[in-house]
Short mmCIF file of C-alpha atoms in Angstrom, two decimals:
data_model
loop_
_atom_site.label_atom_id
_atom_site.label_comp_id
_atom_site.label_asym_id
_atom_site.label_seq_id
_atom_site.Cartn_x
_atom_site.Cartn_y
_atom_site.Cartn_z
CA UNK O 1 0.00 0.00 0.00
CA UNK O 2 1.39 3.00 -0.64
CA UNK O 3 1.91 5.93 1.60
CA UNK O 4 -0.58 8.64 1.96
CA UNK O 5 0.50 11.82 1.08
CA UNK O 6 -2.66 14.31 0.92
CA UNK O 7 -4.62 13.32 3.97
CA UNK O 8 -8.68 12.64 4.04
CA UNK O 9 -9.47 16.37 5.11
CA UNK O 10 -7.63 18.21 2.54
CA UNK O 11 -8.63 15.62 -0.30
CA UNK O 12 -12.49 15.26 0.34
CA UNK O 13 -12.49 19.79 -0.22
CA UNK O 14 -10.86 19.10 -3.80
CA UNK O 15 -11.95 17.94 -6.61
CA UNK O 16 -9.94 17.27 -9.57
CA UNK O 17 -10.91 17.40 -13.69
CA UNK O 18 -9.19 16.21 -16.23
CA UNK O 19 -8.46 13.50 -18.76
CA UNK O 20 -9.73 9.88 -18.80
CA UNK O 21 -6.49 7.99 -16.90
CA UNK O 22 -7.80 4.66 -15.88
CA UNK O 23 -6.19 1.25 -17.18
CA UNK O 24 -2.64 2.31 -18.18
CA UNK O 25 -4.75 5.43 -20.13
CA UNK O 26 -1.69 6.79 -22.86
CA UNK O 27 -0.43 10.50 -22.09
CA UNK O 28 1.64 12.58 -19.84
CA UNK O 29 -1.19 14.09 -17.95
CA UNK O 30 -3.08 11.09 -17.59
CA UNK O 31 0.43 9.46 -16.30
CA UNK O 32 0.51 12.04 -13.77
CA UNK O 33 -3.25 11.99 -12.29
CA UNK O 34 -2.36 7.84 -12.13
CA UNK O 35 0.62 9.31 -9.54
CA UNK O 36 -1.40 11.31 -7.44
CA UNK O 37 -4.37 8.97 -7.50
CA UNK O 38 -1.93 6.57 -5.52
CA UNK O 39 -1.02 9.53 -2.76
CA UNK O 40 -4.34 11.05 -2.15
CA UNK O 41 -6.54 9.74 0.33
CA UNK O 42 -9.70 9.14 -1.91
CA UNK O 43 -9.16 10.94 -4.91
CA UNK O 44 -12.07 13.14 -6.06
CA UNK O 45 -12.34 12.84 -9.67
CA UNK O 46 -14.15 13.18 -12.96
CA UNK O 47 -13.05 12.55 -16.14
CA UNK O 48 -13.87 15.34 -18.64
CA UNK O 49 -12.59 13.73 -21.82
CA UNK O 50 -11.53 10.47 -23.03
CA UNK O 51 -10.17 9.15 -26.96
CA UNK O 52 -12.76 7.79 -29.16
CA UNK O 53 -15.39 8.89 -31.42
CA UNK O 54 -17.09 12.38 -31.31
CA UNK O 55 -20.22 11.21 -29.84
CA UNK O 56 -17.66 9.41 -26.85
CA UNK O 57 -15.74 12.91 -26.35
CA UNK O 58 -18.82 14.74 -26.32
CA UNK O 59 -20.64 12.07 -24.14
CA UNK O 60 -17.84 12.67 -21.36
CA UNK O 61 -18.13 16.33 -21.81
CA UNK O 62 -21.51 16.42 -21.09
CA UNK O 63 -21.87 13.70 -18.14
CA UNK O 64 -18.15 15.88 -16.50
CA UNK O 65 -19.89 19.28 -16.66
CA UNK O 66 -23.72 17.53 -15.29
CA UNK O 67 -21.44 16.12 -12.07
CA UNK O 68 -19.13 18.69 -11.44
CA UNK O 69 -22.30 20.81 -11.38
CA UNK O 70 -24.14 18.93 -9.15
CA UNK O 71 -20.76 18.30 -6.77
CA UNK O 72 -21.13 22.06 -6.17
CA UNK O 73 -24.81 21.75 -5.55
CA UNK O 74 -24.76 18.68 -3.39
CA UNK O 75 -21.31 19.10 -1.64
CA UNK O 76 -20.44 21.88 -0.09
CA UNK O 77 -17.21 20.73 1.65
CA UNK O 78 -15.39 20.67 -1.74
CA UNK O 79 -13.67 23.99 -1.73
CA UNK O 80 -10.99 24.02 -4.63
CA UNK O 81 -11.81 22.76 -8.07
CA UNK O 82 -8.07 21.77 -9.52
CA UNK O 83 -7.87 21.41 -13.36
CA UNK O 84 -5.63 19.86 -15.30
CA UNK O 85 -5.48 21.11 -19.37
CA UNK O 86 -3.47 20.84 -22.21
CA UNK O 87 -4.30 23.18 -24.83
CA UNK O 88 -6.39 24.13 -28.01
CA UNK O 89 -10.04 22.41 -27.59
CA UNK O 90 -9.03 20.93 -24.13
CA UNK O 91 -8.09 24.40 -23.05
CA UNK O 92 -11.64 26.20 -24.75
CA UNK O 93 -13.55 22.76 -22.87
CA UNK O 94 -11.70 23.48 -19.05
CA UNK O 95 -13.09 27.06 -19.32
CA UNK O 96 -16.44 25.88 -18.71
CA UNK O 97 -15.40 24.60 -15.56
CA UNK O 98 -13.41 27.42 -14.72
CA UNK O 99 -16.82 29.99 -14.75
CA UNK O 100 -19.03 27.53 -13.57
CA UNK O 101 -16.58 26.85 -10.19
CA UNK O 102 -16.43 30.72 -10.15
CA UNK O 103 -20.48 31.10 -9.83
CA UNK O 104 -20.46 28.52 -7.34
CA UNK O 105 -17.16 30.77 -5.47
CA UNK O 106 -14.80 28.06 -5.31
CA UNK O 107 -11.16 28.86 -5.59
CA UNK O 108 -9.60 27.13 -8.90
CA UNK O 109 -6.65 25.98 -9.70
CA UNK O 110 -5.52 25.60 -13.67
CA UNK O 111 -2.76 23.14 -14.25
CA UNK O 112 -0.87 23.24 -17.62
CA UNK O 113 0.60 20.35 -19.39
CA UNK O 114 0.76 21.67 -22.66
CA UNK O 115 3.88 21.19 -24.75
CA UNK O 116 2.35 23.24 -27.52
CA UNK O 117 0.63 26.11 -25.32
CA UNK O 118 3.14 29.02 -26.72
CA UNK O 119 1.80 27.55 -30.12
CA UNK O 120 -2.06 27.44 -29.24
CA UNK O 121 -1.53 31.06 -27.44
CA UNK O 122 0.66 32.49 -30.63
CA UNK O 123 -1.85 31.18 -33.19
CA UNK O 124 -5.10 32.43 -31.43
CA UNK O 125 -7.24 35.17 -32.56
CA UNK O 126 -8.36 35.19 -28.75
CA UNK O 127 -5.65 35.77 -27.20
CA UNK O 128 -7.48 38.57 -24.87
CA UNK O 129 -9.98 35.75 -24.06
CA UNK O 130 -7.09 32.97 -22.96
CA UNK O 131 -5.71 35.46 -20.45
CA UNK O 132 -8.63 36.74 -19.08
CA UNK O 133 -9.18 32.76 -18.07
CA UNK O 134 -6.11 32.34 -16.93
CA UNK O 135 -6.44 35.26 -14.83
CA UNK O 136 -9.21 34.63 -12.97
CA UNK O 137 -8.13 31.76 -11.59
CA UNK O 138 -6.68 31.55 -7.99
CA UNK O 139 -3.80 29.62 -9.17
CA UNK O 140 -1.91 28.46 -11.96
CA UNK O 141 0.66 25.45 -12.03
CA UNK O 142 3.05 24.86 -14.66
CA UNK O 143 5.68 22.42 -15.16
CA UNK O 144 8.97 24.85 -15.24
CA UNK O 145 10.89 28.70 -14.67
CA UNK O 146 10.81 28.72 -18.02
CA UNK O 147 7.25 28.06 -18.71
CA UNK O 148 6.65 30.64 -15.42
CA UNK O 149 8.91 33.60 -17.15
CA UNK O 150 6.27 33.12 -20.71
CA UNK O 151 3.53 33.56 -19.21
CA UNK O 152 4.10 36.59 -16.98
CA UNK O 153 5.40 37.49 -20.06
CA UNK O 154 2.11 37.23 -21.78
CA UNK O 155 0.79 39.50 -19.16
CA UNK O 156 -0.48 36.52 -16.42
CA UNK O 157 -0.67 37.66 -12.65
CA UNK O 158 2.90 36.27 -11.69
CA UNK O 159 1.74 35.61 -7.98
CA UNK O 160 -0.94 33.15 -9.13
CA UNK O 161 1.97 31.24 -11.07
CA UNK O 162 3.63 27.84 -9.00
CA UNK O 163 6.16 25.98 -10.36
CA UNK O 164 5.15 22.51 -9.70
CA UNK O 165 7.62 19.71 -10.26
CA UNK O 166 6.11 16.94 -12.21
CA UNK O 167 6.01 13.72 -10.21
CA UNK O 168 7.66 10.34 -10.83
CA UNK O 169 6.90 7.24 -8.87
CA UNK O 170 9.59 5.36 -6.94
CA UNK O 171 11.48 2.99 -9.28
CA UNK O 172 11.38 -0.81 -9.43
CA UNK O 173 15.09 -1.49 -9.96
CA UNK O 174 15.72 -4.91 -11.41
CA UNK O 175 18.41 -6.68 -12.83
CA UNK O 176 18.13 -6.99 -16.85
CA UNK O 177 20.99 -8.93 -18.48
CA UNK O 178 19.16 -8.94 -21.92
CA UNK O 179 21.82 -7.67 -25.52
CA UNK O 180 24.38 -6.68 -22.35
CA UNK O 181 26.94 -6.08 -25.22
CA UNK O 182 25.23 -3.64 -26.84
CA UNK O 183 24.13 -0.19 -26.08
CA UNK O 184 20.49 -0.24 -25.41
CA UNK O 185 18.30 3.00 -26.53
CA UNK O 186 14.49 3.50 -25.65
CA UNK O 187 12.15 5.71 -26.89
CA UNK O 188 8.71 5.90 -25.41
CA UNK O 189 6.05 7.88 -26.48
CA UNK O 190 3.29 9.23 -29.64
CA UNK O 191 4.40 7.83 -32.91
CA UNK O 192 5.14 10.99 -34.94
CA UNK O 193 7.07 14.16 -36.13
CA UNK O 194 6.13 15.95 -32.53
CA UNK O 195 8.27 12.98 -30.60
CA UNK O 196 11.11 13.13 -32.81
CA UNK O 197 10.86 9.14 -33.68
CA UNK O 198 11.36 9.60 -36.88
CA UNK O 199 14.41 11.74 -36.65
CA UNK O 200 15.98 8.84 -34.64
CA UNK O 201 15.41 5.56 -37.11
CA UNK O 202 16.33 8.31 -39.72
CA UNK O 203 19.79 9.12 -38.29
CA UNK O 204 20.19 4.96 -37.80
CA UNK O 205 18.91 4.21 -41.64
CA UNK O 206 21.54 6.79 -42.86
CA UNK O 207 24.72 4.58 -41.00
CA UNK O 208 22.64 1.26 -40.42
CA UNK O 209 26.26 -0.51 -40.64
CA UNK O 210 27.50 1.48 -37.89
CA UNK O 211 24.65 0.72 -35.22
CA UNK O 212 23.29 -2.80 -36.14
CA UNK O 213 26.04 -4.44 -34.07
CA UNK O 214 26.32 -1.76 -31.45
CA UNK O 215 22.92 -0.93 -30.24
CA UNK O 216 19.52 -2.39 -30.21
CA UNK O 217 16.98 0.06 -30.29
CA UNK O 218 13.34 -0.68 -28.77
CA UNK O 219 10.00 2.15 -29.16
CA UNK O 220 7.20 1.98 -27.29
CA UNK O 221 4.31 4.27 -28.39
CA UNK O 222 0.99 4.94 -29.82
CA UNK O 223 -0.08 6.41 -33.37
CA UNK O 224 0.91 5.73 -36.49
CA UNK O 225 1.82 2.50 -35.73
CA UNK O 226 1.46 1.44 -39.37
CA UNK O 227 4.61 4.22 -40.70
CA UNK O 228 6.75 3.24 -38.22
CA UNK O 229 6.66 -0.80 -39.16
CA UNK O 230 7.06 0.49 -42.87
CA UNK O 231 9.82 2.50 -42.05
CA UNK O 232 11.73 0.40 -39.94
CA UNK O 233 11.55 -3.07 -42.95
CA UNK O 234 11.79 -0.67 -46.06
CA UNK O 235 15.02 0.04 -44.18
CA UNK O 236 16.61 -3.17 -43.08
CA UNK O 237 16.39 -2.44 -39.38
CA UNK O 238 14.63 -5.07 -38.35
CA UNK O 239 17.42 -6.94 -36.52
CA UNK O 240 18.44 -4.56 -34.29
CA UNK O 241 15.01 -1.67 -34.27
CA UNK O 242 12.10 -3.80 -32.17
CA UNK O 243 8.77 -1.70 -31.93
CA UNK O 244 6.86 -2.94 -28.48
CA UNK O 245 3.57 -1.17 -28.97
CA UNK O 246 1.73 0.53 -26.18
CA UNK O 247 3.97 0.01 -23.25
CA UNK O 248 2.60 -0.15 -19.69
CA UNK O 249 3.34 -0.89 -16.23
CA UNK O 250 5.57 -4.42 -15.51
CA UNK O 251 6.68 -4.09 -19.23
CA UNK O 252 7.21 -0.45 -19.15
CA UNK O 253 9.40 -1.48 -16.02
CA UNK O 254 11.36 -3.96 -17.38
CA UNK O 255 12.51 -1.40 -20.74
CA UNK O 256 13.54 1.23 -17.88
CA UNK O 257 15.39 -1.45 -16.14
CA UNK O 258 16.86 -2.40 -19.65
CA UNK O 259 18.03 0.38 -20.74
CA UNK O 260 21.27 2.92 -20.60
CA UNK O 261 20.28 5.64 -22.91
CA UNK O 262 16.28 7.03 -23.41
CA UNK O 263 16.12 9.65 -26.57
CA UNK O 264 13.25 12.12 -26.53
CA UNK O 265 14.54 14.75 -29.47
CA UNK O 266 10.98 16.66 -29.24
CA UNK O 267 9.79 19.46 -31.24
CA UNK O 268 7.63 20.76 -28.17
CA UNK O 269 7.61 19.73 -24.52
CA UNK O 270 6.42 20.86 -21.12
CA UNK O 271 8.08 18.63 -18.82
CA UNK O 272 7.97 14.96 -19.88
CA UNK O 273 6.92 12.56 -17.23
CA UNK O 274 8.69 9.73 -19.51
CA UNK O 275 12.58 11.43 -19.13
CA UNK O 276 11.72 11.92 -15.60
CA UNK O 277 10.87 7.94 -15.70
CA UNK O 278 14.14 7.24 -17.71
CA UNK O 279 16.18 9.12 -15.25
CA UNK O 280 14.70 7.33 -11.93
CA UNK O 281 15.81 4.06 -14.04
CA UNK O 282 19.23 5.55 -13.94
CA UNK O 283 19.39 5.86 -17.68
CA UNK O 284 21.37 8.64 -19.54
CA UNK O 285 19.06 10.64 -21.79
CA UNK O 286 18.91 11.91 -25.50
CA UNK O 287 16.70 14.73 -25.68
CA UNK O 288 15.75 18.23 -27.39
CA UNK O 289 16.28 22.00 -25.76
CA UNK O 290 12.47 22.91 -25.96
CA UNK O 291 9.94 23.38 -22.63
CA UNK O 292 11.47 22.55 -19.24
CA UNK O 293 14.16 19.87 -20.59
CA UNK O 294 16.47 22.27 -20.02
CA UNK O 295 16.01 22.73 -16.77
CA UNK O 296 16.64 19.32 -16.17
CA UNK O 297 18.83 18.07 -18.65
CA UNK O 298 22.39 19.97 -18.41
CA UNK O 299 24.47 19.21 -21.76
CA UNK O 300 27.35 17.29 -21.43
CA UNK O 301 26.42 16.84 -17.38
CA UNK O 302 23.70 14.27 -17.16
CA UNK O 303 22.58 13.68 -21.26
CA UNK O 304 23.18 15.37 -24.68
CA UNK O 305 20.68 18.10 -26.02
CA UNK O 306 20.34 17.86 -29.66
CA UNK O 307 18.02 20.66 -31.78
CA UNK O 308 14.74 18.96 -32.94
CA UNK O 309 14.62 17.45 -36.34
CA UNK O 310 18.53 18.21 -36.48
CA UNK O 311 19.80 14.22 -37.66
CA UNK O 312 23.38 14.96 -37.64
CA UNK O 313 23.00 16.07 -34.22
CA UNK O 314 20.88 13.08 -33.14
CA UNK O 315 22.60 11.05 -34.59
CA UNK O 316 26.45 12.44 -33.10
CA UNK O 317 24.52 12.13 -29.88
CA UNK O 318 24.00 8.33 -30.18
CA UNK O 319 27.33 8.26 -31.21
CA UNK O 320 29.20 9.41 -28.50
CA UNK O 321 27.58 7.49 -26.21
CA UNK O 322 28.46 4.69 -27.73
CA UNK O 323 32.10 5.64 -28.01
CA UNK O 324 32.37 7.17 -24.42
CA UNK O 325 31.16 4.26 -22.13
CA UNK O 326 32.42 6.01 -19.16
CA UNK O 327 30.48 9.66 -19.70
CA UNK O 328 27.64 7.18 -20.46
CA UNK O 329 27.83 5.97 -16.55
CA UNK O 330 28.46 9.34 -15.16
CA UNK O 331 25.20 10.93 -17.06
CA UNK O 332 23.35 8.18 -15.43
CA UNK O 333 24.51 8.82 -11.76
CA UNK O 334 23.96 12.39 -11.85
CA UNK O 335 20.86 11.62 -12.76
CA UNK O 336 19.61 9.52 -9.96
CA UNK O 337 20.94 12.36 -7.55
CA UNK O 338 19.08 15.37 -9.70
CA UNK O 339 15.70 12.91 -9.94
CA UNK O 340 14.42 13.10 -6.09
CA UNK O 341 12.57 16.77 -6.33
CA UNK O 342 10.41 14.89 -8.77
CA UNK O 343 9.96 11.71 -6.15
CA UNK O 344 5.79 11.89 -4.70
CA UNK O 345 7.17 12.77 -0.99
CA UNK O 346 8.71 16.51 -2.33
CA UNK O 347 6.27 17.08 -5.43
CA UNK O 348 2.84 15.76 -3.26
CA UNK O 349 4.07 18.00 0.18
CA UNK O 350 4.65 21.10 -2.47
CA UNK O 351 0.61 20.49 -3.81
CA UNK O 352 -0.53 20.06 -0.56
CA UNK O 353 0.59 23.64 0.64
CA UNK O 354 -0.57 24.77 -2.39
CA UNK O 355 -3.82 23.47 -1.62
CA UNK O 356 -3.51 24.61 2.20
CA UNK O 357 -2.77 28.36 1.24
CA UNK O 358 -6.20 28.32 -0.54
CA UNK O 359 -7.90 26.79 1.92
#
């Protein structure tokens, strides 16, 4: 059982709204609510959107705002409504929420996941109407300084802005002894151009002679499932590039465990739950300069930052991990030691002040 965190009379006054995360649901946000829901004595919950059809998304819409509604109506105890959005449509959907919690005078809380919220802002003919939102909420939680710094930037309240670390579970270290001669690179996540994927088995097509007998090279993901297989036998990489599918908790485990480098070369991040993962695993990580990896991920300290959709770069990356066994083992201590702000006891004791300052 695991330990509680937010006790029974701070978590029956919140009540939390967000995306569908039950049974291994895909997603960095729905990765994180699966976290807390382990923490919180009795989580408080409703689902205001889950994958499917458009008669499932509106279906969920519709049943989240009717309960949420009649949570305010029925129970008065619940205090804080706490929201968790990405952006676009999920963003335009959470603002429902956010007037009907005000009519009812409940304090909210927005929290941001969006890697492509500069994007969503940037693009939007209602730009006026996203801050005015944003602003008349109690609090808002993002995932980084530099996520903080845009949007006081954008003209947001700066004292409703927290910096909340994202959380990461406790790892399940085991012993893997599977290819132990060969480098061993992950990548976990959406199939497609946002993830970098593509950018990866491209760098490994162009020198396939160079990696097949020095790495094996495993994804685990979702999307597009069809293009990657295509891409992977039009180019002969079978042997050494194995796509796992969906991957989930005792598997997901046993790739962490497995192992020594995880790649994420994004084109837009907040803070990604699945380096955060990787680096619990002590695993050295591959990744892009864009959202809060930064902050994080210190080139040449505890990974390699390479410029999205930049293949020479990627693929120099791979490279010199490969060639510098040693800095290989040093990224991956470092990173155990920089990982334990992100552990449940620091991130959970940070929300619950949050959550005691507005009560």
């Amino acid at each position: 059982m695991e330990t509680i965190l937010i006790p029974r009379e701070i978590s029956k006054q919140i009540l939390m709204i967000g995306v569908y995360y039950k049974n291994n649901a895909p997603g960095g946000m729905a990765a994180v609510i699966q976290y807390y829901e382990k923490y919180f004595d009795k989580l408080h919950y409703i689902s205001s959107w889950k994958d499917g059809c458009k008669l499932t998304k509106l279906c969920y819409y519709i049943k989240a705002y009717t309960n949420c509604l009649a949570n305010f109506i029925f129970h008065p105890n619940i205090k804080i409504i706490h929201i968790h959005t990405a952006a676009d449509n999920s963003f335009w959907r959470k603002t429902k929420f956010i007037k009907l919690a005000k009519h009812f005078n409940k304090k909210v809380i927005i929290h941001i996941h969006a890697s492509r919220f500069k994007d969503f802002y940037n693009e939007s003919t209602r730009k006026e109407e996203i801050k005015k939102y944003l602003n008349i909420t109690d609090k808002i939680i993002v995932l980084s300084n530099s996520w903080r710094d845009w949007f006081i930037n954008i003209g947001i309240d700066s004292t409703k802005i927290i910096v909340l670390n994202n959380i990461v579970t406790y790892p399940k270290i085991q012993q893997i002894n599977e290819d132990s001669n060969k480098i061993k690179i992950l990548f976990l996540g959406e199939i497609g151009k946002r993830k970098g994927v593509f950018d990866i088995l491209t760098a490994i097509a162009k020198d396939q002679n160079y990696y097949k007998d020095k790495i094996i090279f495993k994804i685990g993901g979702n999307k597009n499932e069809e293009q990657l297989q295509s891409f992977i036998q039009s180019n002969n990489l079978q042997s050494f590039v194995k796509f796992e599918g969906w991957i989930a908790g005792e598997k997901k485990e046993k790739l962490l465990n497995w192992a020594d480098i995880f790649i994420l070369p994004s084109y837009n991040e907040g803070l990604p739950i699945a380096i955060l993962e990787a680096m619990s695993y002590n695993t050295a990580i591959i990744s892009s300069p864009v959202g809060g990896i930064p902050e994080i991920i210190n080139h040449n300290k505890n990974g390699l930052l390479v410029m999205p959709g930049n293949i020479k770069e990627i693929d120099e990356a791979m490279k010199y991990c490969i060639n510098h066994p040693e800095q290989l083992q040093i990224f991956k201590t470092i990173n155990q030691s920089l990982i334990q702000t992100f552990y449940p006891n620091a991130v959970l004791e940070h929300l619950k002040q949050i959550y005691i300052s507005l009560l």
